Amino acid sequence: MTTTPLIRIERLRKEFRALVAIEEVTLDVNAGEIVALVGDNGAGKSTVVKCIAGVYPPTSGQILLEGQPVHFSSPLDARSHGIEVVFQDLALANAQSVYMNMFLGRELVKGPLRMLDREAMATDTRSLLEELDVRIDSPQKRVRDLSGGQRQGVAIARAMRWAQRLILMDEPTAALGVAETQRVEEQIRRMRDRGRAILIVSHSLDQVFRLADQICVLRRGKQVGIRRTSETTGEEIVAMITGLR
């Protein structure tokens, strides 16, 4: 019995005037699976992510969510369909508390005057941070006072809090040290184990082989191939990225 993928991009193409950023990219991502997009700079990885996230409308091709064609007019539209993004710059409000960042744009309110329910948001945030083992003393702490790994943990926890289906991650550990990278990778595995589909962009092949179930290779906007991580090697992926295969 064939299982319908949670999300499928089919012959996706994106043009910026005369520049073709991606063409003919087809990829399935299943629930409870991590798929990695790899390739050199300019290969089109972030463009694929932004098309799925509703940042860019595809020039042609289609995106299917649980078998149904969808057209995201904006990132808010994609979010309403259960898709969250962790961009490289994290998109956190540094002057705000951790719990306010967790509910940014989706604040909980109470009473007839619809006052912010800060206690409920802080309690919810504390519970989620503990669940994902994001080690922050208090959800009231300002984001600007956190380490790089803690900030990344907040961004991942926020995605986990709101993503009902798919989490897109663009270089989630690019600016982190070894210990913080290990902790973030464990958080990503926890999200997969909770049934989320995850599409991750990473320049680190070591990380890709630690995390991903499948690897999709792009080169100069074109899809070179897809490999099961358990059935390929780093040497083969490098050869696909560089054009030696």
Coordinates of C-alpha atoms in Angstrom, one line a residue:
M1 CA 0.0 0.0 0.0
T2 CA 1.5 3.4 -1.1
T3 CA 1.5 6.1 1.6
T4 CA 0.7 9.6 0.6
P5 CA 3.6 11.8 1.6
L6 CA 2.9 14.6 4.0
I7 CA 4.2 17.1 1.5
R8 CA 5.3 16.7 -2.1
I9 CA 6.9 19.3 -4.4
E10 CA 6.4 18.4 -8.0
R11 CA 8.5 19.8 -10.9
L12 CA 9.0 23.0 -8.9
R13 CA 10.5 25.9 -10.8
K14 CA 11.3 29.5 -9.7
E15 CA 12.5 32.3 -11.9
F16 CA 13.7 35.7 -11.0
R17 CA 13.3 37.5 -14.3
A18 CA 16.1 36.0 -16.5
L19 CA 17.6 33.9 -13.6
V20 CA 16.3 30.4 -13.1
A21 CA 16.9 29.7 -9.4
I22 CA 15.4 26.2 -9.4
E23 CA 13.9 23.9 -12.0
E24 CA 12.2 20.5 -12.1
V25 CA 12.7 19.8 -8.4
T26 CA 10.5 16.9 -7.2
L27 CA 10.7 15.7 -3.6
D28 CA 8.5 13.9 -1.0
V29 CA 8.8 14.4 2.7
N30 CA 6.9 12.0 5.0
A31 CA 5.6 12.4 8.5
G32 CA 8.3 11.4 11.0
E33 CA 11.1 11.8 8.5
I34 CA 14.0 14.1 8.1
V35 CA 15.0 15.0 4.5
A36 CA 18.2 17.1 3.9
L37 CA 18.7 19.5 1.0
V38 CA 22.4 19.7 0.1
G39 CA 24.4 21.5 -2.6
D40 CA 27.0 24.3 -3.1
N41 CA 26.1 28.0 -2.6
G42 CA 23.7 29.0 -5.3
A43 CA 22.3 25.5 -5.8
G44 CA 18.8 26.6 -4.9
K45 CA 18.3 25.1 -1.5
S46 CA 17.0 28.1 0.3
T47 CA 14.8 29.0 -2.7
V48 CA 13.1 25.6 -2.4
V49 CA 12.5 26.2 1.3
K50 CA 11.1 29.7 0.7
C51 CA 8.7 28.4 -2.0
I52 CA 7.3 25.9 0.4
A53 CA 7.1 28.5 3.2
G54 CA 5.1 30.9 1.1
V55 CA 7.9 33.5 0.8
Y56 CA 8.2 33.0 -3.0
P57 CA 5.4 31.9 -5.3
P58 CA 6.7 29.1 -7.6
T59 CA 6.9 30.1 -11.3
S60 CA 5.6 26.6 -12.2
G61 CA 5.1 23.2 -10.7
Q62 CA 3.0 22.5 -7.6
I63 CA 3.1 21.8 -3.9
L64 CA 0.8 19.0 -2.5
L65 CA 0.0 18.8 1.2
E66 CA -1.3 15.3 2.1
G67 CA -2.1 14.8 -1.6
Q68 CA -4.0 18.1 -2.1
P69 CA -2.6 21.0 -4.2
V70 CA -1.9 24.1 -2.1
H71 CA -1.0 27.6 -3.1
F72 CA 0.6 29.7 -0.3
S73 CA 0.2 33.4 -0.8
S74 CA 2.4 34.3 2.2
P75 CA 4.3 32.8 5.2
L76 CA 1.1 33.4 7.3
D77 CA -0.8 31.3 4.8
A78 CA 1.7 28.4 5.1
R79 CA 1.6 28.7 8.9
S80 CA -2.1 28.3 8.8
H81 CA -1.5 24.9 7.1
G82 CA 0.8 23.7 9.9
I83 CA 4.1 24.7 8.4
E84 CA 6.7 26.5 10.4
V85 CA 10.2 27.7 9.4
V86 CA 13.4 28.1 11.4
F87 CA 15.5 30.5 9.3
Q88 CA 19.2 31.0 9.7
D89 CA 18.6 34.5 11.3
L90 CA 16.0 32.8 13.7
A91 CA 13.6 35.8 13.4
L92 CA 13.5 36.3 17.2
A93 CA 12.7 39.6 19.0
N94 CA 15.9 40.1 21.0
A95 CA 14.3 42.7 23.4
Q96 CA 11.4 40.4 24.3
S97 CA 11.2 37.6 26.7
V98 CA 11.5 33.9 25.7
Y99 CA 7.8 33.3 26.3
M100 CA 6.7 36.4 24.3
N101 CA 8.9 35.1 21.4
M102 CA 7.2 31.7 21.7
F103 CA 3.8 33.4 21.1
L104 CA 4.8 36.2 18.9
G105 CA 1.8 37.2 16.8
R106 CA -0.3 34.5 18.5
E107 CA -0.4 35.8 22.1
L108 CA -2.9 34.3 24.6
V109 CA -5.4 36.7 26.1
K110 CA -7.9 36.5 28.9
G111 CA -10.9 38.3 30.2
P112 CA -13.4 40.7 28.6
L113 CA -10.6 43.3 28.1
R114 CA -8.5 40.6 26.3
M115 CA -5.4 41.3 28.4
L116 CA -2.3 39.3 27.7
D117 CA -2.3 36.0 29.7
R118 CA 1.4 36.2 30.5
E119 CA 1.2 33.4 33.2
A120 CA -0.3 30.9 30.8
M121 CA 2.2 31.8 28.0
A122 CA 5.1 31.4 30.5
T123 CA 3.8 28.1 31.8
D124 CA 3.3 26.7 28.3
T125 CA 6.8 27.9 27.3
R126 CA 8.5 26.4 30.3
S127 CA 6.8 23.0 29.7
L128 CA 7.9 22.9 26.0
L129 CA 11.5 24.0 26.8
E130 CA 11.7 21.2 29.4
E131 CA 10.2 18.7 26.9
L132 CA 12.8 19.6 24.3
D133 CA 15.6 19.9 26.9
V134 CA 16.3 23.5 26.0
R135 CA 18.2 24.7 29.1
I136 CA 17.0 28.2 30.0
D137 CA 16.7 29.4 33.6
S138 CA 13.4 31.1 33.1
P139 CA 10.9 31.8 30.2
Q140 CA 10.9 35.4 31.4
K141 CA 14.6 35.8 30.3
R142 CA 15.3 38.2 27.5
V143 CA 16.4 36.6 24.2
R144 CA 19.3 39.1 24.0
D145 CA 20.7 37.5 27.1
L146 CA 20.8 33.9 25.7
S147 CA 23.7 32.0 24.1
G148 CA 23.5 31.1 20.4
G149 CA 22.5 27.6 21.2
Q150 CA 19.7 28.7 23.6
R151 CA 18.4 31.1 20.9
Q152 CA 18.4 28.3 18.4
G153 CA 16.6 26.2 20.9
V154 CA 13.9 28.8 21.4
A155 CA 13.4 29.1 17.6
I156 CA 13.1 25.3 17.3
A157 CA 10.7 25.1 20.3
R158 CA 8.5 27.8 18.7
A159 CA 8.4 25.8 15.5
M160 CA 7.6 22.6 17.4
R161 CA 4.8 24.5 19.4
W162 CA 3.0 25.6 16.3
A163 CA 3.9 23.2 13.4
Q164 CA 1.2 20.6 13.0
R165 CA 2.8 19.1 9.9
L166 CA 6.1 20.3 8.6
I167 CA 9.1 22.1 9.9
L168 CA 11.6 23.8 7.5
M169 CA 15.1 24.5 8.8
D170 CA 17.7 26.6 6.9
E171 CA 21.2 26.0 8.3
P172 CA 20.0 25.5 11.9
T173 CA 23.4 25.1 13.5
A174 CA 25.7 27.2 11.2
A175 CA 26.8 29.6 13.9
L176 CA 27.0 27.1 16.8
G177 CA 29.8 25.3 18.5
V178 CA 30.1 21.6 18.9
A179 CA 28.3 21.1 22.2
E180 CA 25.4 23.4 21.2
T181 CA 25.2 21.7 17.8
Q182 CA 24.8 18.3 19.5
R183 CA 22.0 19.6 21.7
V184 CA 20.1 21.2 18.7
E185 CA 20.5 18.0 16.7
E186 CA 18.9 16.1 19.6
Q187 CA 16.0 18.5 19.6
I188 CA 15.5 17.9 15.9
R189 CA 15.4 14.2 16.4
R190 CA 12.8 14.7 19.1
M191 CA 10.6 16.6 16.7
R192 CA 10.9 13.8 14.1
D193 CA 10.1 11.2 16.8
R194 CA 6.9 13.2 17.6
G195 CA 5.8 12.7 14.0
R196 CA 6.7 16.0 12.4
A197 CA 8.1 16.0 8.9
I198 CA 11.4 18.0 8.7
L199 CA 13.2 19.4 5.7
I200 CA 16.6 20.7 6.6
V201 CA 19.2 22.7 4.6
S202 CA 22.8 22.0 5.8
H203 CA 26.3 22.5 4.5
S204 CA 27.6 19.9 7.0
L205 CA 27.5 16.5 5.4
D206 CA 28.5 15.0 8.8
Q207 CA 25.4 16.5 10.2
V208 CA 23.3 15.4 7.3
F209 CA 24.4 11.8 7.8
R210 CA 23.7 12.0 11.5
L211 CA 20.2 13.3 11.1
A212 CA 18.6 12.7 7.7
D213 CA 16.7 9.7 6.4
Q214 CA 16.9 11.0 2.8
I215 CA 19.3 13.4 1.0
C216 CA 18.3 15.5 -2.0
V217 CA 21.2 16.9 -4.0
L218 CA 20.9 20.2 -5.9
R219 CA 23.4 21.6 -8.3
R220 CA 23.0 25.0 -10.0
G221 CA 19.2 24.9 -9.4
K222 CA 18.8 21.4 -10.8
Q223 CA 18.0 18.2 -8.9
V224 CA 20.8 15.8 -9.3
G225 CA 19.3 12.9 -7.3
I226 CA 17.9 11.6 -4.1
R227 CA 19.5 9.0 -1.9
R228 CA 18.5 7.1 1.2
T229 CA 21.1 8.0 3.8
S230 CA 21.6 4.3 4.7
E231 CA 22.3 3.4 1.1
T232 CA 24.9 6.0 0.1
T233 CA 28.2 7.5 1.2
G234 CA 29.7 10.9 1.8
E235 CA 31.9 10.3 -1.3
E236 CA 28.9 9.7 -3.5
I237 CA 27.1 12.8 -2.2
V238 CA 30.2 15.0 -2.7
A239 CA 30.5 13.7 -6.2
M240 CA 26.9 14.6 -6.9
I241 CA 27.3 18.1 -5.5
T242 CA 30.5 18.8 -7.5
G243 CA 29.3 17.3 -10.8
L244 CA 31.8 14.4 -10.7
R245 CA 29.0 11.9 -10.9

